[in-house]
Amino acid sequence: MNSAFIFPGQGSQSVGMGLSFYKNSSKAKDLLDHASEYCKLDFKYLLFEENENLNKSEFTQMAIVLNSLMAYEALKEQVNIEAKYSLGHSLGEFSALATQGAFNFLDVIALVNKRGQFMQEDCSKIEAGMMVVLGLEDRVVENLCQKALSEGKNIFAANYNCDGQIVVAGLKADLAFYESEFKNAGAKRAMLLNMSVASHCPLLKNASLKLIKELEPILKENFENVVSNVNAKAYNDKNQALALLSDQLVKPVLYKQSIKAIDSEVDFYIEFGANVLKGLNKKITQKETYALSKIEDIDEILKVIK
């Protein structure tokens, strides 16, 4: 049976995530301990205890990637399963790349710390944000974004999560102004998210340029198939990765398109570190998604692949 590995992005963090992997998997424990030493950061405190850093972008991104990789290590410790494809939602693409051999695990954890810093730097002076829009067709949201741009407002389609759910990014004031526009067009809901960055839109151009400079020296020349957020197609070498990841911060996440693109070639999905994408997948595919967010979840996965 063919599986696809999927990895969550920012917003999936919670206090205590990864604790069951740390306590019950020697590989997961070693990864967290080595990451703490490598990054000079107490990851046990960041992940397992109440603290204000967990919701700061540069630390959030490290915590989520580390947690996903700990879940991956815990599963691999019990069964040698490989993915036909691996993909992530936004930040999750970096976790996917690491598990497919594109990055050293410690390097990618340090990298996303800088990614978060660069994103925050671009958005700190412009009051950026994101809004989820429910119940509208893609083309309606896209047309409203174009209308906003023609009026001098910064609003962009950022995440295509599933049919009827798109996240838009831009300036908070512009998003708030357009809330009624989305609702008047028939949206069931248009709600500002608790985010201070505008991911996957042109407002992050400088962050994207800075990130590519950090990527170049640590990306491996070749790796196994990863499906790009940018074009929903698989790639597996450094040159492709540099081109696609340079666009990843400034173009929308094509998550639902990515799942649809590979769905006929896989039998089931495994989400590492959370159960956020499992919920989206239920609205995209009839294939089963197994969420590995705690050590006990491995038992259900083992029943499928043994």
CSV table of C-alpha atoms in Angstrom, one decimal:
chain,number,residue,atom,x,y,z
A,1,MET,CA,0.0,0.0,0.0
A,2,ASN,CA,1.2,3.5,-0.8
A,3,SER,CA,1.1,6.2,1.8
A,4,ALA,CA,1.5,10.0,1.7
A,5,PHE,CA,3.0,11.8,4.7
A,6,ILE,CA,1.5,15.2,5.5
A,7,PHE,CA,2.8,17.8,7.9
A,8,PRO,CA,0.9,20.7,9.6
A,9,GLY,CA,1.8,24.3,9.6
A,10,GLN,CA,1.6,27.3,12.0
A,11,GLY,CA,-1.5,27.3,14.1
A,12,SER,CA,-1.2,23.6,15.1
A,13,GLN,CA,0.9,24.4,18.2
A,14,SER,CA,-0.3,23.5,21.7
A,15,VAL,CA,1.3,23.3,25.1
A,16,GLY,CA,2.5,19.7,25.8
A,17,MET,CA,2.8,18.7,22.2
A,18,GLY,CA,5.4,16.0,21.6
A,19,LEU,CA,5.5,15.0,25.3
A,20,SER,CA,4.3,11.5,24.7
A,21,PHE,CA,6.8,11.0,22.0
A,22,TYR,CA,9.6,12.3,24.2
A,23,LYS,CA,8.7,10.0,27.0
A,24,ASN,CA,8.1,6.8,24.9
A,25,SER,CA,10.5,7.0,22.0
A,26,SER,CA,14.3,7.1,22.4
A,27,LYS,CA,14.7,8.5,18.9
A,28,ALA,CA,12.2,11.3,19.5
A,29,LYS,CA,13.9,12.1,22.9
A,30,ASP,CA,17.3,12.2,21.3
A,31,LEU,CA,16.1,14.5,18.6
A,32,LEU,CA,14.7,17.0,21.1
A,33,ASP,CA,17.8,16.9,23.3
A,34,HIS,CA,20.1,17.3,20.3
A,35,ALA,CA,18.0,20.1,18.9
A,36,SER,CA,18.1,21.9,22.3
A,37,GLU,CA,21.9,21.7,22.2
A,38,TYR,CA,22.2,22.6,18.6
A,39,CYS,CA,19.9,25.6,18.7
A,40,LYS,CA,20.9,26.6,22.3
A,41,LEU,CA,17.2,26.6,23.2
A,42,ASP,CA,15.4,24.6,25.9
A,43,PHE,CA,12.8,22.8,23.8
A,44,LYS,CA,11.4,20.9,26.8
A,45,TYR,CA,10.3,24.2,28.2
A,46,LEU,CA,9.1,25.6,24.9
A,47,LEU,CA,7.0,22.5,24.0
A,48,PHE,CA,5.9,21.1,27.4
A,49,GLU,CA,5.3,24.1,29.7
A,50,GLU,CA,3.1,27.3,29.5
A,51,ASN,CA,5.2,30.1,28.0
A,52,GLU,CA,4.8,33.1,25.9
A,53,ASN,CA,7.3,32.1,23.2
A,54,LEU,CA,5.2,29.2,21.9
A,55,ASN,CA,3.0,31.7,20.0
A,56,LYS,CA,5.9,33.9,18.7
A,57,SER,CA,6.4,33.0,15.1
A,58,GLU,CA,10.1,32.3,15.2
A,59,PHE,CA,9.7,29.9,18.1
A,60,THR,CA,6.3,28.5,17.0
A,61,GLN,CA,7.8,27.4,13.7
A,62,MET,CA,10.7,25.6,15.4
A,63,ALA,CA,8.3,23.9,17.9
A,64,ILE,CA,5.9,22.6,15.2
A,65,VAL,CA,8.6,21.3,12.9
A,66,LEU,CA,10.4,19.6,15.9
A,67,ASN,CA,7.1,18.0,17.1
A,68,SER,CA,6.4,16.7,13.6
A,69,LEU,CA,9.8,15.2,13.2
A,70,MET,CA,9.6,13.6,16.7
A,71,ALA,CA,6.3,12.0,15.6
A,72,TYR,CA,8.0,10.8,12.5
A,73,GLU,CA,11.0,9.4,14.4
A,74,ALA,CA,8.6,7.6,16.9
A,75,LEU,CA,6.8,5.9,14.0
A,76,LYS,CA,10.0,5.0,12.2
A,77,GLU,CA,11.4,3.5,15.4
A,78,GLN,CA,8.6,0.9,15.2
A,79,VAL,CA,8.1,0.3,11.5
A,80,ASN,CA,10.1,1.0,8.3
A,81,ILE,CA,7.4,2.8,6.3
A,82,GLU,CA,8.3,5.1,3.4
A,83,ALA,CA,6.0,7.6,1.7
A,84,LYS,CA,5.3,7.7,-2.0
A,85,TYR,CA,4.8,11.4,-1.6
A,86,SER,CA,5.3,13.9,1.3
A,87,LEU,CA,3.8,17.3,1.6
A,88,GLY,CA,3.1,20.0,4.1
A,89,HIS,CA,0.8,22.9,4.7
A,90,SER,CA,2.8,26.1,4.5
A,91,LEU,CA,5.5,25.6,7.2
A,92,GLY,CA,4.8,21.9,7.0
A,93,GLU,CA,6.6,21.7,3.6
A,94,PHE,CA,9.9,22.1,5.5
A,95,SER,CA,9.1,19.1,7.7
A,96,ALA,CA,8.1,17.2,4.6
A,97,LEU,CA,11.4,18.1,2.9
A,98,ALA,CA,13.4,17.0,6.0
A,99,THR,CA,11.8,13.5,6.1
A,100,GLN,CA,12.4,13.0,2.4
A,101,GLY,CA,16.1,13.7,2.8
A,102,ALA,CA,16.4,17.3,1.7
A,103,PHE,CA,17.6,18.6,5.0
A,104,ASN,CA,19.4,17.5,8.1
A,105,PHE,CA,16.8,17.5,10.9
A,106,LEU,CA,18.7,19.9,13.1
A,107,ASP,CA,19.4,22.3,10.2
A,108,VAL,CA,15.8,22.6,9.3
A,109,ILE,CA,14.7,23.3,12.9
A,110,ALA,CA,17.3,26.2,13.0
A,111,LEU,CA,16.2,27.3,9.5
A,112,VAL,CA,12.6,27.8,10.4
A,113,ASN,CA,13.6,29.9,13.4
A,114,LYS,CA,15.0,32.4,10.8
A,115,ARG,CA,12.0,31.9,8.6
A,116,GLY,CA,9.8,33.1,11.4
A,117,GLN,CA,12.0,36.0,12.2
A,118,PHE,CA,12.1,37.1,8.5
A,119,MET,CA,8.3,36.9,8.3
A,120,GLN,CA,7.8,38.9,11.5
A,121,GLU,CA,10.3,41.6,10.3
A,122,ASP,CA,8.4,42.1,7.1
A,123,CYS,CA,5.1,42.4,8.8
A,124,SER,CA,5.9,44.1,12.1
A,125,LYS,CA,5.6,47.7,10.8
A,126,ILE,CA,2.5,47.2,8.5
A,127,GLU,CA,-0.1,45.7,10.8
A,128,ALA,CA,-0.5,42.5,8.7
A,129,GLY,CA,-2.9,39.7,9.2
A,130,MET,CA,-5.0,36.8,7.8
A,131,MET,CA,-8.7,36.0,7.6
A,132,VAL,CA,-10.5,32.8,7.0
A,133,VAL,CA,-13.4,32.9,4.6
A,134,LEU,CA,-16.0,30.1,4.6
A,135,GLY,CA,-18.6,29.1,2.2
A,136,LEU,CA,-17.5,30.8,-1.0
A,137,GLU,CA,-16.2,29.3,-4.3
A,138,ASP,CA,-12.6,30.0,-5.1
A,139,ARG,CA,-13.4,32.3,-8.0
A,140,VAL,CA,-15.6,34.5,-5.9
A,141,VAL,CA,-12.9,35.0,-3.3
A,142,GLU,CA,-10.3,35.6,-6.1
A,143,ASN,CA,-12.5,38.2,-7.8
A,144,LEU,CA,-13.0,40.0,-4.5
A,145,CYS,CA,-9.3,40.0,-3.9
A,146,GLN,CA,-8.8,41.5,-7.4
A,147,LYS,CA,-11.5,44.1,-6.6
A,148,ALA,CA,-9.7,45.0,-3.4
A,149,LEU,CA,-6.4,45.4,-5.2
A,150,SER,CA,-8.0,47.7,-7.8
A,151,GLU,CA,-9.1,49.9,-4.9
A,152,GLY,CA,-5.6,50.1,-3.5
A,153,LYS,CA,-6.2,47.6,-0.8
A,154,ASN,CA,-3.8,44.7,0.0
A,155,ILE,CA,-5.8,41.4,0.2
A,156,PHE,CA,-4.6,38.2,-1.4
A,157,ALA,CA,-5.8,34.6,-1.5
A,158,ALA,CA,-3.3,32.7,0.7
A,159,ASN,CA,-4.4,29.2,1.6
A,160,TYR,CA,-6.7,27.0,-0.5
A,161,ASN,CA,-7.5,24.6,2.4
A,162,CYS,CA,-10.6,22.8,1.0
A,163,ASP,CA,-13.7,23.6,-1.0
A,164,GLY,CA,-15.4,26.4,0.7
A,165,GLN,CA,-12.5,27.4,2.9
A,166,ILE,CA,-9.9,29.9,1.8
A,167,VAL,CA,-7.6,32.0,4.0
A,168,VAL,CA,-6.8,35.5,2.7
A,169,ALA,CA,-3.8,37.6,3.8
A,170,GLY,CA,-3.0,41.3,3.7
A,171,LEU,CA,-3.2,44.4,5.8
A,172,LYS,CA,-5.5,44.0,8.9
A,173,ALA,CA,-7.3,47.2,8.2
A,174,ASP,CA,-8.0,46.2,4.6
A,175,LEU,CA,-9.1,42.7,5.7
A,176,ALA,CA,-11.5,44.2,8.4
A,177,PHE,CA,-12.9,46.6,5.8
A,178,TYR,CA,-13.6,43.7,3.4
A,179,GLU,CA,-15.2,41.4,5.9
A,180,SER,CA,-18.6,42.8,4.9
A,181,GLU,CA,-17.7,42.4,1.2
A,182,PHE,CA,-17.1,38.7,1.7
A,183,LYS,CA,-20.3,38.3,3.7
A,184,ASN,CA,-22.4,40.2,1.2
A,185,ALA,CA,-21.0,37.8,-1.5
A,186,GLY,CA,-22.5,34.9,0.5
A,187,ALA,CA,-19.7,33.9,2.9
A,188,LYS,CA,-21.0,31.9,5.9
A,189,ARG,CA,-18.1,33.4,7.9
A,190,ALA,CA,-15.3,35.9,7.4
A,191,MET,CA,-13.1,36.0,10.5
A,192,LEU,CA,-9.8,37.6,11.3
A,193,LEU,CA,-7.3,35.1,12.7
A,194,ASN,CA,-5.0,35.7,15.6
A,195,MET,CA,-1.9,36.2,13.5
A,196,SER,CA,0.5,39.1,13.0
A,197,VAL,CA,1.9,38.0,9.7
A,198,ALA,CA,0.5,37.9,6.2
A,199,SER,CA,1.8,34.6,4.9
A,200,HIS,CA,1.9,33.5,1.2
A,201,CYS,CA,1.4,36.9,-0.4
A,202,PRO,CA,3.6,39.6,-1.9
A,203,LEU,CA,4.0,41.4,1.4
A,204,LEU,CA,6.7,38.8,2.3
A,205,LYS,CA,8.9,39.4,-0.7
A,206,ASN,CA,11.9,40.5,1.4
A,207,ALA,CA,11.5,37.5,3.8
A,208,SER,CA,11.5,35.2,0.8
A,209,LEU,CA,14.8,36.7,-0.5
A,210,LYS,CA,16.4,36.4,2.9
A,211,LEU,CA,15.2,32.8,3.3
A,212,ILE,CA,16.7,31.6,0.0
A,213,LYS,CA,20.2,32.7,1.1
A,214,GLU,CA,19.8,30.5,4.2
A,215,LEU,CA,18.4,27.6,2.2
A,216,GLU,CA,21.2,27.3,-0.4
A,217,PRO,CA,24.0,25.9,1.8
A,218,ILE,CA,21.9,23.3,3.7
A,219,LEU,CA,19.7,21.9,0.9
A,220,LYS,CA,20.8,18.4,-0.3
A,221,GLU,CA,21.2,17.9,-4.1
A,222,ASN,CA,18.6,15.2,-4.4
A,223,PHE,CA,15.8,13.8,-2.2
A,224,GLU,CA,12.6,11.8,-2.4
A,225,ASN,CA,9.3,13.3,-3.8
A,226,VAL,CA,7.8,16.3,-2.1
A,227,VAL,CA,4.7,18.0,-3.4
A,228,SER,CA,5.1,21.8,-3.7
A,229,ASN,CA,2.6,24.2,-2.1
A,230,VAL,CA,3.2,26.5,-5.0
A,231,ASN,CA,2.2,24.3,-8.0
A,232,ALA,CA,0.9,21.0,-6.5
A,233,LYS,CA,3.5,19.1,-8.3
A,234,ALA,CA,6.3,16.8,-7.0
A,235,TYR,CA,9.9,17.9,-7.0
A,236,ASN,CA,13.1,16.1,-5.8
A,237,ASP,CA,16.2,18.1,-6.4
A,238,LYS,CA,17.9,21.2,-5.1
A,239,ASN,CA,17.5,23.5,-8.1
A,240,GLN,CA,13.7,22.8,-8.2
A,241,ALA,CA,13.5,23.3,-4.4
A,242,LEU,CA,15.3,26.7,-4.5
A,243,ALA,CA,13.0,28.0,-7.2
A,244,LEU,CA,9.8,26.7,-5.6
A,245,LEU,CA,10.7,27.7,-2.0
A,246,SER,CA,11.6,31.2,-3.2
A,247,ASP,CA,7.9,31.5,-4.3
A,248,GLN,CA,6.5,29.6,-1.3
A,249,LEU,CA,6.2,32.6,1.0
A,250,VAL,CA,4.7,35.0,-1.6
A,251,LYS,CA,2.3,32.7,-3.4
A,252,PRO,CA,-0.8,30.8,-2.1
A,253,VAL,CA,-0.7,27.4,-0.5
A,254,LEU,CA,-2.4,25.0,-2.9
A,255,TYR,CA,-3.2,22.4,-0.3
A,256,LYS,CA,-6.5,20.9,-1.6
A,257,GLN,CA,-5.0,20.9,-5.1
A,258,SER,CA,-2.0,19.0,-3.8
A,259,ILE,CA,-4.1,16.3,-2.2
A,260,LYS,CA,-6.3,15.9,-5.3
A,261,ALA,CA,-3.1,15.7,-7.5
A,262,ILE,CA,-1.7,12.6,-5.7
A,263,ASP,CA,-4.9,11.0,-4.3
A,264,SER,CA,-5.2,8.4,-7.1
A,265,GLU,CA,-1.7,7.2,-6.3
A,266,VAL,CA,-1.9,6.7,-2.6
A,267,ASP,CA,-4.0,4.5,-0.3
A,268,PHE,CA,-3.9,6.5,2.9
A,269,TYR,CA,-2.4,9.6,4.6
A,270,ILE,CA,-0.5,10.0,7.8
A,271,GLU,CA,-0.4,13.4,9.5
A,272,PHE,CA,2.6,13.9,11.8
A,273,GLY,CA,2.3,15.9,15.0
A,274,ALA,CA,-1.3,17.1,14.9
A,275,ASN,CA,-4.8,16.3,13.5
A,276,VAL,CA,-5.5,19.6,11.7
A,277,LEU,CA,-5.0,18.3,8.2
A,278,LYS,CA,-7.0,15.2,8.9
A,279,GLY,CA,-10.0,17.5,9.2
A,280,LEU,CA,-9.3,19.1,5.9
A,281,ASN,CA,-8.7,15.8,4.2
A,282,LYS,CA,-12.1,14.6,5.2
A,283,LYS,CA,-13.5,17.4,2.9
A,284,ILE,CA,-11.1,16.6,0.0
A,285,THR,CA,-10.6,12.9,-0.2
A,286,GLN,CA,-12.4,9.7,0.6
A,287,LYS,CA,-9.0,8.1,1.6
A,288,GLU,CA,-8.3,7.6,5.3
A,289,THR,CA,-6.0,10.0,7.1
A,290,TYR,CA,-4.4,8.8,10.3
A,291,ALA,CA,-3.3,11.6,12.7
A,292,LEU,CA,-0.1,10.8,14.7
A,293,SER,CA,-0.3,13.4,17.5
A,294,LYS,CA,0.5,11.1,20.5
A,295,ILE,CA,2.4,7.8,20.9
A,296,GLU,CA,-0.8,5.8,21.2
A,297,ASP,CA,-1.8,6.7,17.7
A,298,ILE,CA,0.9,4.5,16.3
A,299,ASP,CA,-1.1,1.4,17.1
A,300,GLU,CA,-3.8,2.3,14.7
A,301,ILE,CA,-1.3,2.9,11.9
A,302,LEU,CA,0.5,-0.4,12.5
A,303,LYS,CA,-2.9,-2.2,12.0
A,304,VAL,CA,-3.1,-0.7,8.5
A,305,ILE,CA,0.4,-1.4,7.3
A,306,LYS,CA,1.1,-4.8,8.8
